[in-house]
Short mmCIF file of C-alpha atoms in Angstrom, two decimals:
data_model
loop_
_atom_site.label_atom_id
_atom_site.label_comp_id
_atom_site.label_asym_id
_atom_site.label_seq_id
_atom_site.Cartn_x
_atom_site.Cartn_y
_atom_site.Cartn_z
CA UNK B 276 0.22 0.01 -0.22
CA UNK B 277 0.92 3.62 -0.35
CA UNK B 278 -0.31 6.90 0.22
CA UNK B 279 0.66 9.82 -2.06
CA UNK B 280 -0.42 13.37 -2.42
CA UNK B 281 -1.81 14.59 -5.80
CA UNK B 282 -1.40 18.22 -7.28
CA UNK B 283 -5.10 18.70 -8.76
CA UNK B 284 -6.22 21.44 -11.36
CA UNK B 285 -5.63 24.17 -8.81
CA UNK B 286 -2.43 22.65 -7.09
CA UNK B 287 -4.08 21.61 -4.07
CA UNK B 288 -2.71 18.38 -2.74
CA UNK B 289 -4.95 15.68 -2.66
CA UNK B 290 -4.15 12.48 -0.69
CA UNK B 291 -4.62 9.35 -2.46
CA UNK B 292 -4.65 5.91 -1.28
CA UNK B 293 -3.22 3.06 -3.12
CA UNK B 294 -3.54 -0.79 -3.01
CA UNK B 295 -1.65 -3.46 -5.09
CA UNK B 296 -0.62 -6.52 -5.29
CA UNK B 297 2.69 -8.07 -3.56
CA UNK B 298 5.44 -8.17 -6.26
CA UNK B 299 3.88 -6.21 -9.21
CA UNK B 300 6.07 -5.52 -11.96
CA UNK B 301 5.78 -1.80 -12.20
CA UNK B 302 6.44 -2.23 -15.94
CA UNK B 303 3.38 -3.82 -16.71
CA UNK B 304 0.30 -1.26 -15.87
CA UNK B 305 -2.52 -2.88 -13.40
CA UNK B 306 -6.22 -2.87 -13.69
CA UNK B 307 -7.38 -0.41 -11.30
CA UNK B 308 -10.73 0.82 -9.19
CA UNK B 309 -10.41 4.35 -8.21
CA UNK B 310 -13.18 5.37 -5.50
CA UNK B 311 -13.74 8.62 -3.78
CA UNK B 312 -16.82 10.11 -1.67
CA UNK B 313 -16.02 13.33 -1.36
CA UNK B 314 -18.88 14.86 0.65
CA UNK B 315 -20.22 15.81 4.11
CA UNK B 316 -16.92 15.56 5.49
CA UNK B 317 -17.21 12.06 5.90
CA UNK B 318 -13.97 10.00 5.42
CA UNK B 319 -12.74 7.05 3.66
CA UNK B 320 -11.17 4.91 6.31
CA UNK B 321 -8.80 2.59 5.94
CA UNK B 322 -10.80 -0.49 7.29
CA UNK B 323 -11.46 -4.12 6.27
CA UNK B 324 -14.03 -4.71 3.69
CA UNK B 325 -14.44 -7.88 2.46
CA UNK B 326 -16.16 -6.79 -0.53
CA UNK B 327 -12.44 -5.99 -1.83
CA UNK B 328 -11.24 -9.61 -1.83
CA UNK B 329 -12.20 -10.49 -4.87
CA UNK B 330 -10.71 -7.48 -6.21
CA UNK B 331 -7.53 -8.22 -5.14
CA UNK B 332 -7.88 -11.60 -5.78
CA UNK B 333 -8.47 -10.92 -9.66
CA UNK B 334 -5.08 -8.34 -9.40
CA UNK B 335 -6.93 -5.63 -9.56
CA UNK B 336 -5.53 -2.52 -8.57
CA UNK B 337 -7.84 -0.18 -6.02
CA UNK B 338 -7.36 3.39 -4.88
CA UNK B 339 -8.96 5.52 -2.75
CA UNK B 340 -9.17 9.59 -3.67
CA UNK B 341 -9.89 11.41 -0.73
CA UNK B 342 -10.98 14.55 -2.69
CA UNK B 343 -12.42 17.96 -1.29
CA UNK B 344 -15.41 17.25 0.42
CA UNK B 345 -14.96 14.79 2.47
CA UNK B 346 -13.42 15.05 6.14
CA UNK B 347 -10.18 13.26 5.61
CA UNK B 348 -7.85 17.20 6.30
CA UNK B 349 -10.26 18.46 8.69
CA UNK B 350 -13.68 20.54 8.70
CA UNK B 351 -11.89 22.82 5.77
CA UNK B 352 -11.71 20.10 3.70
CA UNK B 353 -14.86 19.70 3.88
CA UNK B 354 -15.87 23.30 3.20
CA UNK B 355 -13.49 23.68 0.61
CA UNK B 356 -16.07 21.82 -1.89
CA UNK B 357 -19.71 22.59 -0.93
CA UNK B 358 -22.12 24.42 -2.97
CA UNK B 359 -20.50 26.90 -5.43
CA UNK B 360 -16.81 25.11 -4.76
CA UNK B 361 -18.56 21.55 -5.41
CA UNK B 362 -16.71 21.41 -8.89
CA UNK B 363 -13.34 20.59 -6.92
CA UNK B 364 -14.70 17.37 -5.71
CA UNK B 365 -14.48 16.21 -9.69
CA UNK B 366 -11.59 17.84 -10.06
CA UNK B 367 -10.03 16.05 -7.79
CA UNK B 368 -11.21 13.21 -8.89
CA UNK B 369 -9.71 13.61 -12.47
CA UNK B 370 -6.23 15.11 -10.85
CA UNK B 371 -6.37 11.04 -9.32
CA UNK B 372 -6.84 9.39 -12.22
CA UNK B 373 -4.76 11.31 -14.27
CA UNK B 374 -1.96 10.42 -11.66
CA UNK B 375 -2.40 6.70 -11.88
CA UNK B 376 -2.17 6.78 -15.75
CA UNK B 377 0.92 9.19 -15.97
CA UNK B 378 2.58 6.84 -13.39
CA UNK B 379 1.91 3.73 -14.95
CA UNK B 380 0.34 2.26 -12.09
CA UNK B 381 -2.52 1.30 -14.89
CA UNK B 382 -3.92 2.75 -18.00
CA UNK B 383 -6.87 4.41 -19.68
CA UNK B 384 -8.48 1.36 -21.07
CA UNK B 385 -7.70 -0.85 -17.59
CA UNK B 386 -8.97 2.12 -15.03
CA UNK B 387 -12.69 1.90 -13.80
CA UNK B 388 -14.28 4.62 -11.36
CA UNK B 389 -16.68 3.82 -8.56
CA UNK B 390 -18.77 6.04 -6.33
CA UNK B 391 -21.46 5.68 -4.16
CA UNK B 392 -24.69 7.28 -3.21
CA UNK B 393 -23.21 11.28 -2.76
CA UNK B 394 -19.77 9.34 -4.22
CA UNK B 395 -22.09 8.18 -7.13
CA UNK B 396 -22.43 12.46 -7.83
CA UNK B 397 -18.48 12.79 -8.08
CA UNK B 398 -18.15 9.63 -9.77
CA UNK B 399 -20.56 10.70 -11.97
CA UNK B 400 -19.31 14.21 -13.28
CA UNK B 401 -16.01 12.75 -13.48
CA UNK B 402 -16.98 10.52 -16.53
CA UNK B 403 -19.22 13.44 -17.96
CA UNK B 404 -16.17 16.07 -17.77
CA UNK B 405 -13.62 13.24 -19.13
CA UNK B 406 -15.07 10.04 -20.53
CA UNK B 407 -11.84 9.39 -22.28
CA UNK B 408 -10.56 8.51 -18.62
CA UNK B 409 -12.48 5.41 -17.74
CA UNK B 410 -12.91 2.11 -19.22
CA UNK B 411 -15.56 1.51 -16.97
CA UNK B 412 -17.65 3.35 -14.43
CA UNK B 413 -20.11 1.48 -11.51
CA UNK B 414 -22.59 3.94 -10.28
CA UNK B 415 -23.89 2.56 -6.93
CA UNK B 416 -27.23 4.61 -5.71
CA UNK B 417 -26.05 7.84 -6.64
CA UNK B 418 -27.12 11.07 -5.84
CA UNK B 419 -26.88 11.73 -10.22
CA UNK B 420 -29.92 14.01 -10.67
CA UNK B 421 -29.86 16.84 -7.50
CA UNK B 422 -31.85 18.91 -9.64
CA UNK B 423 -35.24 17.05 -8.81
CA UNK B 424 -33.22 15.69 -5.29
CA UNK B 425 -34.74 18.72 -3.18
CA UNK B 426 -38.35 17.32 -3.99
CA UNK B 427 -37.62 14.35 -2.52
CA UNK B 428 -38.61 12.96 0.71
CA UNK B 429 -34.97 13.30 1.88
CA UNK B 430 -34.34 16.59 0.44
CA UNK B 431 -34.52 18.63 2.77
CA UNK B 432 -31.42 17.36 5.09
CA UNK B 433 -29.23 17.79 1.54
CA UNK B 434 -29.47 21.99 1.44
CA UNK B 435 -26.84 22.42 3.66
CA UNK B 436 -24.47 20.58 1.72
CA UNK B 437 -25.52 21.58 -2.16
CA UNK B 438 -27.73 24.31 -1.92
CA UNK B 439 -31.33 24.94 -2.30
CA UNK B 440 -33.03 25.19 -5.89
CA UNK B 441 -35.56 27.77 -4.66
CA UNK B 442 -31.98 30.21 -4.90
CA UNK B 443 -31.20 31.19 -8.26
CA UNK B 444 -27.51 31.39 -7.56
CA UNK B 445 -27.71 27.97 -5.92
CA UNK B 446 -29.95 26.28 -8.43
CA UNK B 447 -26.93 27.14 -10.96
CA UNK B 448 -24.26 25.30 -8.34
CA UNK B 449 -26.82 22.37 -8.39
CA UNK B 450 -27.03 21.70 -12.19
CA UNK B 451 -23.54 22.00 -12.14
CA UNK B 452 -23.41 18.73 -10.17
CA UNK B 453 -26.04 17.15 -12.01
CA UNK B 454 -24.72 14.13 -13.93
CA UNK B 455 -28.03 13.29 -15.57
CA UNK B 456 -28.01 17.20 -17.36
CA UNK B 457 -24.23 16.60 -17.93
CA UNK B 458 -24.61 13.68 -20.43
CA UNK B 459 -24.37 15.01 -23.85
CA UNK B 460 -25.12 13.92 -27.06
CA UNK B 461 -22.63 12.23 -29.35
CA UNK B 462 -20.21 11.22 -27.00
CA UNK B 463 -17.96 7.83 -26.45
CA UNK B 464 -18.79 7.29 -22.58
CA UNK B 465 -17.25 4.31 -20.60
CA UNK B 466 -18.81 0.91 -20.34
CA UNK B 467 -21.63 1.52 -17.62
CA UNK B 468 -23.14 -0.32 -14.54
CA UNK B 469 -26.03 1.42 -12.24
CA UNK B 470 -26.90 -0.25 -9.00
CA UNK B 471 -29.57 0.85 -7.18
CA UNK B 472 -31.92 -0.24 -4.62
CA UNK B 473 -36.35 -0.04 -5.57
CA UNK B 474 -36.57 1.24 -1.39
CA UNK B 475 -33.86 3.31 -1.26
CA UNK B 476 -35.38 6.13 0.89
CA UNK B 477 -31.54 8.99 0.04
CA UNK B 478 -31.15 8.61 -3.19
CA UNK B 479 -34.58 7.14 -5.08
CA UNK B 480 -34.08 4.59 -7.72
CA UNK B 481 -35.46 6.87 -10.23
CA UNK B 482 -31.89 8.71 -10.46
CA UNK B 483 -30.00 6.02 -11.38
CA UNK B 484 -32.79 4.87 -13.77
CA UNK B 485 -33.52 8.31 -15.65
CA UNK B 486 -29.35 8.51 -16.09
CA UNK B 487 -29.01 4.84 -17.08
CA UNK B 488 -31.90 5.66 -20.04
CA UNK B 489 -30.01 8.63 -21.34
CA UNK B 490 -26.61 7.50 -21.62
CA UNK B 491 -28.32 4.53 -23.29
CA UNK B 492 -29.65 6.86 -25.81
CA UNK B 493 -26.68 9.53 -26.10
CA UNK B 494 -23.46 7.22 -26.11
CA UNK B 495 -21.50 6.60 -29.36
CA UNK B 496 -18.82 4.11 -27.76
CA UNK B 497 -21.30 1.11 -28.09
CA UNK B 498 -20.21 -0.06 -24.44
CA UNK B 499 -23.17 -1.41 -22.75
CA UNK B 500 -25.15 0.85 -19.71
CA UNK B 501 -26.26 -1.75 -17.81
CA UNK B 502 -28.95 -1.34 -14.80
CA UNK B 503 -29.53 -3.63 -11.78
CA UNK B 504 -32.14 -3.08 -9.37
CA UNK B 505 -32.47 -4.43 -5.46
CA UNK B 506 -36.53 -4.77 -5.27
CA UNK B 507 -35.49 -6.00 -1.46
CA UNK B 508 -32.94 -3.36 -1.26
CA UNK B 509 -32.52 0.66 0.17
CA UNK B 510 -29.62 2.75 0.82
CA UNK B 511 -26.18 0.45 0.27
CA UNK B 512 -25.84 -3.07 -1.76
CA UNK B 513 -26.03 -4.63 1.82
CA UNK B 514 -29.41 -3.50 2.00
CA UNK B 515 -31.39 -6.03 0.17
CA UNK B 516 -32.39 -10.00 1.32
CA UNK B 517 -29.29 -12.38 1.90
CA UNK B 518 -29.79 -14.03 -1.74
CA UNK B 519 -30.37 -10.55 -3.63
CA UNK B 520 -27.38 -9.05 -2.13
CA UNK B 521 -25.16 -11.83 -3.64
CA UNK B 522 -26.92 -11.47 -6.73
CA UNK B 523 -25.76 -8.08 -6.39
CA UNK B 524 -22.21 -8.07 -5.65
CA UNK B 525 -21.92 -11.20 -8.79
CA UNK B 526 -23.08 -8.65 -11.13
CA UNK B 527 -20.93 -6.23 -9.62
CA UNK B 528 -17.67 -8.22 -10.14
CA UNK B 529 -18.95 -10.04 -13.49
CA UNK B 530 -18.82 -5.86 -14.81
CA UNK B 531 -15.52 -5.25 -13.11
CA UNK B 532 -13.93 -8.53 -14.34
CA UNK B 533 -15.82 -7.77 -17.86
CA UNK B 534 -14.16 -4.04 -18.28
CA UNK B 535 -10.92 -4.79 -16.48
CA UNK B 536 -9.32 -7.88 -17.23
CA UNK B 537 -11.77 -9.18 -20.70
CA UNK B 538 -13.33 -11.74 -18.95
CA UNK B 539 -16.77 -13.44 -20.39
#
């Protein structure tokens, strides 16, 4: 494992945690998964996660971009990417992706981005800004359409973090965060898997559904845009029945293997 700092677009140094197989030959770029969250002052901590074991067994590297908006470097780090400055979060994520490619850890055709919930907003906007950087993207129960989120039952608690569409200035900031509205016609997007729980009370499933439909209608890459809904699940992949959770995890692993390893 390594802990490095990556210069973002504005020169701010962003922590990046990297895990890769012992004995890796640096002359051979690895398939990599890059993830992040970057919201609400939440830290992405180094904890044991059994969902990562299949990734490591497949020889895939894993990296965490501790982008602004999270709490890894304190309250100032959180407040640096809220509302009008939220764009700094995905600029940090893009910088980390570029750094991994430039340093030979991976290649763009072997790099998959993953984000869940508010991390889906982060990764979704990184994808729409730089679709050429990623071979695949996994958006899990993502906040992909915040322009419509305030009308949802859980919308009000997020106003302090992202702003309110009732304020004209804040509405522009929220639009800037909106993955759905930044999917453009005629762009070659990477392969995308969207996973969501039907009963998600935090980020409603229709955010993933409408984003999937828009990507399917607009992408010119010919790569698949897939959606997996757990009809027993809520917010988080582990919230459904045991069998449905196992099925969703299997779908995610199959997607990773197909994109990063070419496995059928």
